[in-house]
């Protein structure tokens, strides 16, 4: 089937390119899943389910690649399948070398798929990987050197027989590898649909031949055909599924008069059927244990090489069928458009609620009831739509185990990776932008933080270091922490390096100020420049990127015990709950998640500190006071109001009390980007449109807290 795309390009064949994108997405997901499972596998006591799951991932990629004619992908996954098949049948014991080769093969497959997807570049050379895999399959020591100078073609390199996979490049029908099958289709609501399968054999080069049996249709509504092909059952079923439901198709050995059948003189022994889940639904025609289970047991010619007896594989249910039916791929643009429409709906609902305040609910009871239902349904709709864009942090965390494994091996260190709060959700737009800064922080912990095993033992530490990546919600923000139990930061070394670079670094600097020196452009504590670090490029970019997202970075460290970097990001949802407050004729919005309490205050309860600063006592604690009227220069009209209400808000671990004229209420607000539509305004994170059409500013509570500290 490797010549399929050649036939397509000629214009006479079936155009399968419409299915390419789905294949590339599913293949990427399968490779990610396989990598995670390989990293998590216990080599000393590998679980059968883990090995079967890894095998299924490779098998799914191989089946799709063979269907679409990506011969290089199919060849490599076929060899991976052979190795994984022997592992899951307990003919081989897992070793670290096998895990390494399978991980390298996954990287090569990603490069091959990217090239087929249009990324360009030279073809990926997998000859060395193929030699290593075949050596591991045969039980030999894996070659340490590169691939042979003149590698043999894949078809003549030695390989243990594996009945579960078809040749990457099928031989022509009628050759010694061709085999005969009986194809049963139906019953179908439209029997003529089976003719589409006949057309496939005419359209696709080297697929084989097909001819009707029993006149083409029997009294039971089934269509029967004789098929001669070199392709595997899985490849045929994957291809037929484009035209006929998989459960309507069965492949069986040919009956008497058409070739070998089970029990006939000279017929080869029937091999064990494959596990369910590799192309079959449970109880579907052709599935093991069903009436047509023989479809999974296709005889091979009598002159084919014999295959060693194998233990029956563990029969299990695979969740793949339910996964496909429970998920739906939707482009991000469509989701963003839906969020914008819901935002406009929220504004319209707020306008109706504003105008309905003056309506007598007794006279217009039905209208009032409808508006109440609209309010409730709008809120439910908003929450549902917003949850679509939210992605669990596990999507970000999952890429780090492999990176750390390779980096630790390169540096000669031993590192355990621990994640916490994987279920914490963050907006997709932020997830994409926070990945690179987190990657640098994790690499930095492994390179600079974790010591060499001998050094750790000398300090009384376990030789294996621990890097922890944790995420949690705190108020209206998400906090992501990167912690390690390594050497920590050295105050003296940082000060010395800063002075060498001409940075003003007096001894009177606090620890926090010293730690922040590492964010200076070009600053590095590495003594030797390597391909991992030492050039002073990274931490300044990390802070710049996080600040651009409206976030902050804090460092805590204890020399000899470790370091913690905390990244605090706003959730930046398009719609949020807010509390509207009035000052003069202006309306401002406070994020409801940051509001702690509100109370009335008298002038004598506010104390002056240092001549300019003011604080207020709240249950024995003093907190800074911010007068929003003075901060934003709010003009007063003739009818002046008295500022007698304080609202306590919290952000970034600090609290401040804000002086306002009145509390107008709680409502949903649609966040509009003020910087994109006007310009950046200090202490303001965005704007919104109120129900009466006026624009209200959304206050940046974190910025106000930082202002109070200075």
XYZ file of C-alpha atoms in Angstrom:
710
model
C 0.000 0.000 0.000
C 3.021 2.247 0.001
C 2.255 3.328 -3.569
C -1.157 4.666 -2.656
C -0.224 8.314 -2.859
C 1.400 7.693 -6.256
C -1.949 6.578 -7.526
C -3.658 9.561 -5.952
C -1.350 12.017 -7.638
C -2.309 10.664 -10.985
C -5.788 12.013 -10.535
C -7.559 8.697 -11.181
C -7.436 7.381 -7.651
C -9.312 8.174 -4.471
C -8.226 11.424 -2.828
C -7.453 10.588 0.799
C -5.880 13.979 1.512
C -9.126 15.139 3.140
C -8.349 12.732 5.983
C -4.687 13.757 6.389
C -5.228 16.341 9.115
C -7.192 13.920 11.299
C -4.456 11.313 10.864
C -1.687 13.776 11.786
C -3.558 14.914 14.910
C -4.325 11.376 16.061
C -0.772 10.231 15.310
C 0.607 13.111 17.391
C -1.678 12.192 20.278
C -0.645 8.527 20.067
C 3.061 9.422 20.042
C 2.606 11.721 23.060
C 0.728 8.971 24.909
C 3.359 6.374 24.011
C 6.162 8.647 25.242
C 4.427 9.277 28.576
C 3.839 5.568 29.093
C 7.435 4.685 28.191
C 8.718 7.239 30.699
C 6.425 5.890 33.420
C 7.014 2.178 32.813
C 8.580 0.092 35.580
C 11.322 -1.845 33.794
C 11.725 -4.299 36.685
C 8.028 -5.197 36.733
C 6.371 -4.015 33.527
C 2.592 -4.333 33.605
C 0.883 -6.188 30.734
C -1.657 -3.405 30.337
C 1.133 -0.818 29.981
C 2.887 -2.859 27.302
C -0.377 -3.508 25.451
C -1.237 0.186 25.572
C 2.162 1.189 24.157
C 1.745 -1.448 21.433
C -1.692 -0.044 20.539
C -0.231 3.446 20.125
C 2.428 2.224 17.686
C -0.097 0.040 15.889
C -2.532 2.916 15.384
C 0.181 5.085 13.852
C 1.320 2.251 11.600
C -2.190 1.476 10.374
C -2.891 5.082 9.408
C 0.535 5.559 7.806
C 0.104 2.446 5.684
C -3.377 3.568 4.640
C -2.152 6.960 3.472
C 0.989 5.640 1.825
C 3.619 7.022 4.234
C 5.964 4.068 3.769
C 8.811 5.436 5.925
C 6.501 5.909 8.927
C 4.910 2.504 8.396
C 8.311 0.782 8.194
C 9.635 2.263 11.441
C 6.398 1.655 13.374
C 6.315 -1.888 11.986
C 9.731 -2.582 13.522
C 8.638 -0.936 16.793
C 5.544 -3.156 16.754
C 7.720 -6.253 16.396
C 9.746 -5.319 19.463
C 6.695 -4.324 21.499
C 4.875 -7.487 20.448
C 7.669 -9.682 21.824
C 7.679 -7.629 25.017
C 3.940 -7.931 25.622
C 4.102 -11.674 24.937
C 6.929 -11.938 27.506
C 9.369 -13.341 24.967
C 11.759 -10.510 25.896
C 12.325 -8.641 29.145
C 12.224 -4.824 29.030
C 15.561 -3.044 29.353
C 16.548 0.639 29.553
C 18.110 0.289 26.083
C 14.724 -0.703 24.654
C 13.042 2.303 26.252
C 15.754 4.594 24.864
C 15.394 3.213 21.333
C 11.592 3.463 21.419
C 11.801 7.069 22.632
C 14.285 7.892 19.861
C 11.972 6.207 17.364
C 9.095 8.377 18.582
C 11.220 11.481 17.918
C 12.059 10.209 14.441
C 8.378 9.531 13.732
C 7.491 13.090 14.722
C 10.084 14.397 12.262
C 8.786 12.104 9.522
C 5.180 13.148 10.129
C 6.143 16.839 10.190
C 7.850 16.394 6.823
C 4.778 14.685 5.349
C 2.627 17.462 6.792
C 4.560 20.024 4.783
C 7.285 21.203 7.156
C 9.932 20.425 4.539
C 13.451 19.315 5.232
C 15.477 16.291 4.229
C 14.124 12.745 4.655
C 14.787 11.343 8.108
C 17.496 8.649 8.179
C 16.175 5.835 10.374
C 18.578 3.110 9.227
C 20.524 3.192 12.508
C 17.321 2.946 14.550
C 16.099 0.017 12.460
C 19.384 -1.836 12.995
C 19.188 -1.230 16.758
C 15.566 -2.369 16.983
C 16.247 -5.560 15.014
C 19.234 -6.318 17.234
C 17.074 -5.914 20.357
C 14.304 -8.057 18.852
C 16.763 -10.861 18.127
C 18.106 -10.662 21.671
C 21.512 -9.357 20.622
C 23.415 -6.476 22.181
C 22.388 -3.172 20.636
C 25.068 -1.786 18.283
C 26.827 1.154 19.910
C 28.159 2.570 16.667
C 26.257 4.382 14.005
C 24.495 2.637 11.149
C 26.617 0.618 8.730
C 28.304 2.628 5.999
C 26.313 0.801 3.347
C 23.094 -0.333 4.990
C 21.184 -3.160 3.446
C 17.698 -2.512 2.124
C 15.015 -2.981 4.731
C 13.629 -5.965 2.861
C 16.820 -8.044 3.211
C 17.867 -7.079 6.727
C 17.336 -9.942 9.127
C 14.129 -9.691 11.107
C 12.228 -12.084 13.330
C 8.896 -13.043 11.783
C 5.897 -11.147 13.065
C 2.468 -12.085 11.808
C 0.800 -8.961 13.143
C 2.156 -6.513 10.566
C 2.159 -6.327 6.785
C 5.277 -5.564 4.717
C 5.836 -1.829 4.414
C 5.963 -2.229 0.620
C 3.631 -5.062 -0.414
C 4.662 -7.451 -3.116
C 2.482 -7.724 -6.191
C -0.523 -10.065 -5.996
C 0.359 -13.559 -7.003
C 3.838 -13.464 -5.488
C 4.806 -15.913 -2.788
C 3.595 -13.468 -0.062
C 0.086 -13.039 -1.482
C -2.775 -14.755 0.359
C -6.422 -15.466 -0.255
C -9.275 -14.306 2.015
C -13.029 -14.341 2.061
C -14.516 -10.845 2.503
C -18.024 -10.660 3.941
C -19.897 -7.347 3.856
C -23.280 -6.605 5.388
C -26.049 -6.790 5.864
C -26.283 -3.256 4.445
C -29.309 -1.006 4.063
C -28.044 -0.354 0.525
C -26.266 -3.487 -0.774
C -24.691 -1.449 -3.565
C -22.427 0.219 -0.978
C -20.300 -2.917 -1.093
C -19.367 -2.005 -4.661
C -17.274 0.836 -3.204
C -14.924 -1.805 -1.811
C -14.626 -3.359 -5.257
C -13.721 0.050 -6.666
C -10.957 0.376 -4.049
C -9.090 -2.571 -5.546
C -9.350 -0.965 -8.985
C -8.193 2.437 -7.755
C -5.282 1.529 -5.444
C -2.171 0.101 -7.024
C -0.934 -3.248 -5.633
C -3.830 -3.614 -3.210
C -4.756 -6.930 -4.814
C -7.672 -8.526 -6.662
C -11.306 -9.040 -5.720
C -14.069 -11.186 -7.277
C -17.586 -12.096 -6.096
C -18.457 -15.440 -4.486
C -21.836 -17.186 -4.590
C -23.024 -14.824 -7.274
C -22.075 -11.788 -5.196
C -25.006 -11.860 -2.738
C -26.611 -14.583 -0.630
C -30.084 -14.942 0.811
C -28.940 -13.689 4.238
C -28.187 -10.218 2.839
C -24.407 -10.599 2.972
C -22.097 -9.828 0.048
C -19.192 -12.271 -0.297
C -15.959 -11.741 -2.194
C -12.705 -13.577 -2.751
C -9.712 -11.275 -2.069
C -6.082 -11.976 -2.988
C -3.795 -9.427 -1.328
C -0.461 -8.890 0.405
C -1.868 -6.382 2.918
C -2.588 -7.198 6.550
C -6.097 -7.552 7.951
C -5.691 -4.354 9.965
C -4.677 -2.305 6.915
C -7.593 -3.656 4.880
C -10.110 -2.987 7.638
C -8.756 0.529 8.177
C -9.185 1.205 4.462
C -12.656 -0.372 4.190
C -13.900 1.710 7.137
C -13.861 4.821 4.942
C -16.802 3.320 2.980
C -18.531 0.725 5.177
C -18.948 0.591 8.963
C -16.247 -1.613 10.473
C -18.747 -3.868 12.220
C -20.267 -4.656 8.805
C -17.010 -6.098 7.460
C -15.386 -9.464 8.241
C -12.297 -11.176 6.817
C -12.255 -14.996 6.986
C -10.189 -17.869 5.591
C -11.444 -19.085 2.250
C -13.880 -21.997 2.386
C -13.581 -25.312 0.518
C -12.909 -24.898 -3.144
C -11.330 -21.477 -2.731
C -8.084 -22.376 -0.984
C -6.932 -23.590 2.407
C -9.466 -23.708 5.213
C -9.113 -24.736 8.823
C -8.701 -28.496 9.142
C -8.145 -29.154 5.448
C -5.220 -31.392 4.389
C -1.997 -29.393 4.168
C -3.481 -26.298 5.796
C -1.125 -24.506 8.210
C -2.005 -24.203 11.882
C -4.053 -21.130 12.738
C -2.142 -18.605 14.862
C -3.516 -16.958 17.972
C -5.822 -14.056 17.096
C -4.746 -10.520 17.993
C -6.053 -8.776 21.076
C -9.370 -6.970 20.763
C -8.887 -3.264 20.349
C -6.467 -3.578 17.410
C -9.017 -2.963 14.699
C -12.000 -4.802 16.232
C -14.930 -3.884 18.437
C -15.899 -6.435 21.035
C -18.415 -8.946 19.589
C -18.004 -7.341 16.152
C -17.540 -9.623 13.126
C -13.930 -10.662 13.162
C -13.361 -9.888 16.839
C -11.832 -12.646 18.987
C -14.534 -14.563 20.721
C -17.242 -13.588 18.221
C -18.916 -15.822 15.687
C -16.520 -14.594 13.033
C -13.388 -14.778 15.134
C -11.674 -16.704 12.384
C -11.325 -13.440 10.481
C -8.434 -12.566 12.783
C -6.687 -15.846 11.982
C -5.535 -15.702 8.399
C -3.551 -18.706 7.155
C -0.172 -18.172 5.536
C 1.161 -20.186 2.601
C 2.647 -23.545 3.479
C 6.089 -22.505 2.229
C 6.212 -19.443 4.527
C 8.793 -19.545 7.363
C 7.496 -21.097 10.533
C 6.840 -18.862 13.544
C 7.794 -19.911 17.100
C 4.892 -20.810 19.343
C 3.768 -17.885 21.488
C 1.818 -17.568 24.681
C -1.724 -16.266 24.185
C -1.800 -12.527 24.692
C -3.875 -11.102 27.488
C -7.412 -10.419 26.235
C -8.651 -6.995 27.237
C -10.997 -4.223 26.235
C -9.506 -1.120 24.683
C -11.147 2.245 25.360
C -10.312 3.605 21.908
C -13.842 3.143 20.551
C -15.439 5.203 23.305
C -12.753 7.895 23.130
C -13.490 8.603 19.489
C -17.190 9.060 20.144
C -16.799 11.237 23.249
C -14.491 13.938 21.864
C -14.844 16.488 19.094
C -12.098 18.571 17.495
C -13.032 22.210 16.998
C -10.732 24.974 15.750
C -9.694 27.642 18.247
C -11.078 30.349 15.943
C -14.585 28.923 16.268
C -14.301 28.803 20.053
C -13.079 32.417 20.163
C -15.975 33.497 17.959
C -18.394 31.699 20.277
C -16.867 33.434 23.318
C -17.211 36.828 21.637
C -20.865 36.153 20.850
C -21.538 35.098 24.441
C -19.813 38.301 25.570
C -22.176 40.382 23.449
C -25.078 38.385 24.867
C -23.924 39.199 28.403
C -23.798 42.915 27.540
C -27.311 42.766 26.063
C -28.609 40.912 29.106
C -27.050 43.560 31.382
C -28.741 46.301 29.359
C -32.133 44.601 29.675
C -31.604 44.113 33.411
C -30.655 47.799 33.789
C -33.730 49.036 31.937
C -36.096 46.636 33.697
C -35.331 48.047 37.152
C -38.017 50.701 36.711
C -40.686 48.257 35.519
C -43.441 47.297 37.932
C -42.912 43.554 38.358
C -46.518 43.130 39.507
C -47.833 44.458 36.181
C -45.206 42.753 34.073
C -44.777 39.534 36.027
C -44.167 37.375 32.955
C -41.551 39.804 31.625
C -39.768 39.909 34.993
C -39.776 36.099 35.148
C -38.366 35.875 31.613
C -35.576 38.319 32.432
C -34.680 36.299 35.522
C -34.493 33.134 33.414
C -32.379 34.970 30.835
C -29.967 36.052 33.565
C -29.596 32.505 34.879
C -29.272 30.907 31.432
C -26.761 33.530 30.284
C -24.571 32.801 33.301
C -24.748 29.030 32.724
C -23.964 29.495 29.033
C -21.027 31.754 29.843
C -19.546 29.255 32.294
C -19.932 26.384 29.825
C -18.367 28.274 26.932
C -15.477 29.567 29.023
C -14.704 26.038 30.219
C -14.099 25.007 26.588
C -10.985 27.194 26.364
C -9.682 26.077 29.734
C -6.907 23.487 29.524
C -5.568 21.487 32.488
C -1.957 22.171 33.374
C -1.238 18.476 32.800
C -1.037 19.367 29.080
C 1.956 21.579 29.902
C 3.473 19.343 32.576
C 3.449 16.253 30.328
C 6.272 17.548 28.122
C 8.788 17.888 30.948
C 9.450 14.257 32.056
C 11.064 13.373 28.715
C 13.058 16.610 28.584
C 14.323 16.122 32.138
C 15.197 12.491 31.510
C 17.373 13.387 28.516
C 18.926 16.427 30.217
C 19.760 14.541 33.430
C 21.374 11.750 31.427
C 23.405 14.312 29.477
C 24.594 16.030 32.664
C 25.223 12.783 34.543
C 22.670 13.634 37.250
C 19.831 11.694 38.864
C 16.541 13.563 39.063
C 13.018 12.687 40.142
C 10.241 14.826 38.655
C 7.122 15.476 40.729
C 4.012 17.335 39.546
C 1.205 18.739 41.672
C -2.058 20.378 40.678
C -2.184 18.934 37.149
C -5.969 19.442 37.109
C -5.616 23.213 37.638
C -7.012 24.868 34.520
C -5.653 27.833 32.602
C -6.841 29.622 29.485
C -5.437 28.092 26.287
C -3.910 31.400 25.183
C -1.891 31.605 28.399
C -0.892 27.926 28.252
C 0.784 28.460 24.880
C 2.722 31.510 26.127
C 3.787 30.121 29.523
C 5.266 26.882 28.152
C 8.610 28.338 27.048
C 9.300 30.234 30.321
C 8.480 27.112 32.347
C 10.741 25.025 30.129
C 13.657 27.334 30.868
C 12.948 27.319 34.613
C 12.849 23.511 34.733
C 16.070 23.220 32.707
C 17.670 25.804 34.983
C 16.752 23.776 38.089
C 18.300 20.643 36.612
C 21.467 22.340 35.346
C 22.214 24.905 38.090
C 20.186 23.607 41.027
C 20.565 19.841 41.299
C 24.080 18.756 42.264
C 26.003 15.762 40.925
C 25.182 12.484 42.760
C 28.590 12.350 44.486
C 28.254 15.948 45.695
C 24.775 15.269 47.075
C 25.975 12.210 48.970
C 28.853 14.218 50.412
C 26.362 16.773 51.742
C 24.210 14.080 53.339
C 21.492 14.296 50.687
C 20.057 11.413 48.654
C 21.915 11.094 45.375
C 18.691 11.603 43.437
C 17.480 15.200 43.372
C 13.833 16.225 43.156
C 12.302 18.895 40.917
C 8.676 19.760 41.661
C 6.308 21.558 39.317
C 3.109 22.688 41.066
C 0.078 24.715 39.984
C -2.754 26.131 42.106
C -5.425 28.814 42.124
C -4.982 31.676 44.577
C -7.686 34.318 44.421
C -8.045 35.536 40.858
C -4.633 34.237 39.828
C -2.921 30.961 39.034
C 0.403 30.305 40.740
C 2.936 27.956 39.127
C 5.952 26.963 41.201
C 9.217 25.333 40.123
C 11.022 23.918 43.188
C 14.201 21.925 43.583
C 16.185 20.556 46.538
C 19.549 21.455 45.027
C 22.300 23.847 46.007
C 20.171 27.011 46.020
C 21.457 30.492 45.231
C 24.667 31.848 46.746
C 24.334 35.449 47.879
C 28.094 36.048 47.762
C 28.471 34.561 44.284
C 25.588 36.628 42.893
C 26.982 39.843 44.357
C 30.457 39.068 42.997
C 29.140 38.287 39.509
C 27.005 41.440 39.529
C 29.967 43.630 40.441
C 32.074 41.986 37.743
C 29.420 43.035 35.247
C 29.356 46.593 36.566
C 25.980 46.277 38.287
C 25.527 48.339 41.436
C 25.224 45.664 44.148
C 25.880 46.960 47.683
C 26.037 44.569 50.623
C 22.939 46.251 52.074
C 20.717 44.642 49.429
C 18.011 42.353 50.812
C 18.003 38.682 49.856
C 15.035 39.244 47.534
C 16.880 42.017 45.704
C 19.974 39.828 45.370
C 17.958 36.916 43.966
C 16.398 39.261 41.383
C 19.871 39.969 39.997
C 19.605 36.783 37.931
C 16.926 38.496 35.837
C 19.454 41.103 34.602
C 20.113 40.764 30.837
C 23.186 38.642 30.133
C 23.611 37.627 33.779
C 24.806 34.059 34.393
C 26.300 32.231 37.364
C 27.686 29.388 35.250
C 31.475 29.121 35.344
C 31.654 27.277 32.009
C 29.623 27.922 28.876
C 28.002 24.713 27.609
C 25.346 23.860 25.077
C 22.874 23.733 27.997
C 23.542 27.077 29.693
C 26.096 29.705 30.592
C 25.491 32.388 28.003
C 23.269 34.535 30.211
C 20.294 34.285 27.861
C 17.107 33.043 29.429
C 16.089 34.344 32.835
C 15.693 37.922 31.596
C 13.537 36.609 28.748
C 11.518 34.546 31.240
C 10.691 37.621 33.310
C 9.975 39.712 30.231
C 7.530 37.145 28.836
C 5.744 36.649 32.142
C 5.487 40.405 32.742
C 3.991 40.789 29.259
C 1.228 38.392 30.342
C 0.473 40.601 33.349
C 2.221 38.207 35.728
C 5.010 38.382 38.270
C 8.005 36.197 39.206
C 9.216 35.723 42.785
C 12.275 33.777 43.980
C 12.910 32.169 47.344
C 16.164 30.366 48.055
C 18.216 28.898 50.878
C 21.818 28.057 50.040
C 22.394 24.337 50.246
C 18.695 23.496 50.525
C 17.118 24.516 47.265
C 15.221 27.190 45.411
C 11.637 28.053 44.539
C 10.497 30.218 41.611
C 6.836 31.293 41.798
C 5.089 32.549 38.667
C 1.788 34.324 39.320
C -0.500 34.872 36.344
C -3.951 36.439 36.049
C -6.607 34.098 34.737
C -7.475 36.744 32.096
C -10.848 35.267 31.270
C -12.956 37.090 28.704
C -15.941 37.189 31.082
C -15.689 37.479 34.840
C -17.703 38.308 37.932
C -17.070 41.824 39.150
C -18.180 44.267 41.818
C -19.002 47.728 40.506
C -18.180 50.679 42.758
C -19.048 54.336 42.263
C -16.763 57.338 42.782
C -18.381 60.634 41.824
C -20.046 59.992 38.471
C -17.545 57.284 37.497
C -17.964 53.509 37.778
C -15.056 51.105 38.333
C -15.029 47.305 38.383
C -13.185 45.189 40.957
C -12.647 41.467 40.206
C -14.980 39.725 42.632
C -12.393 37.011 43.333
C -10.114 39.691 44.840
C -12.735 41.340 47.075
C -12.493 40.293 50.731
C -14.980 42.560 52.539
C -16.423 46.053 52.688
C -17.350 48.262 55.636
C -18.205 51.847 56.538
C -15.384 53.943 57.906
C -15.051 57.256 59.694
C -12.289 59.748 59.042
C -10.820 59.427 62.534
C -10.177 55.675 62.045
C -7.683 56.424 59.232
C -4.167 57.077 60.517
C -1.415 58.989 58.720
C 2.033 57.401 58.473
C 5.125 59.348 57.469
C 3.177 62.445 56.566
C 1.740 61.073 53.300
C 0.841 57.417 53.713
C -2.427 56.397 55.323
C -3.462 53.152 57.008
C -6.660 51.842 58.533
C -7.084 49.410 61.395
C -9.229 46.374 60.663
C -9.641 43.985 63.605
C -6.197 44.726 64.985
C -4.371 44.701 61.627
C -3.255 47.810 59.772
C -3.449 47.917 56.003
C -2.642 50.658 53.452
C -5.435 52.938 52.229
C -5.799 53.881 48.563
C -8.070 56.806 47.689
C -9.330 56.011 44.183
C -10.684 59.563 43.803
C -7.190 61.016 44.115
C -5.514 58.195 42.186
C -7.682 58.621 39.073
C -8.378 62.358 39.542
C -12.146 61.831 39.558
C -13.960 65.170 39.157
C -16.694 66.051 41.623
C -19.973 67.611 40.571
C -22.068 70.077 42.519
C -23.727 67.346 44.560
C -20.691 66.008 46.351
C -20.800 62.595 47.970
C -18.997 61.605 51.116
C -16.429 58.835 50.782
C -17.345 56.600 53.715
C -17.038 53.054 52.357
C -13.922 50.931 52.225
C -13.481 47.800 50.133
C -10.693 45.418 51.155
C -9.069 43.607 48.231
C -6.273 41.042 48.117
C -3.667 40.187 45.498
C -0.105 38.842 45.396
C -0.197 38.029 49.086
C -1.080 41.581 50.187
C -4.245 43.485 51.116
C -5.250 47.117 50.665
C -8.356 49.121 51.585
C -9.905 51.285 48.861
C -12.003 54.374 49.555
C -15.167 54.497 47.403
C -18.448 56.416 47.453
C -20.870 53.530 47.009
C -21.221 49.866 46.144
C -23.336 49.540 42.998
C -23.639 45.749 42.921
C -22.286 42.503 41.571
C -22.537 41.552 37.907
C -20.876 39.697 35.065
C -18.637 41.877 32.939
C -17.060 41.292 29.539
C -13.352 42.118 29.616
C -12.225 44.279 26.694
C -8.544 44.900 25.997
C -7.979 48.583 26.720
C -4.396 48.615 25.464
C -5.380 47.264 22.044
C -8.238 49.746 21.651
C -6.724 52.814 23.374
C -3.417 52.645 25.267
C -2.012 51.178 28.449
C -3.322 52.853 31.609
C -1.583 52.373 34.942
C -3.488 50.340 37.542
C -6.118 49.335 34.964
C -6.282 45.819 33.484
C -9.111 46.356 31.003
C -12.509 47.890 30.375
C -16.088 46.749 30.006
C -19.396 48.048 28.673
C -22.103 48.552 31.289
C -25.796 47.920 30.829
C -26.475 51.618 30.213
C -23.825 51.743 27.460
C -21.136 53.503 29.506
C -17.534 52.259 29.620
C -16.198 51.230 33.050
C -12.553 50.542 33.848
C -11.537 47.223 35.426
C -8.961 47.852 38.142
C -5.707 45.896 38.325
C -5.727 44.873 41.988
C -2.204 43.427 41.816
C -0.836 46.732 40.539
C -2.642 48.638 43.329
C -1.153 46.323 45.964
C 2.338 46.847 44.528
C 1.726 50.616 44.530
C 0.849 50.505 48.240
C 4.123 48.720 49.018
C 6.158 51.535 47.503
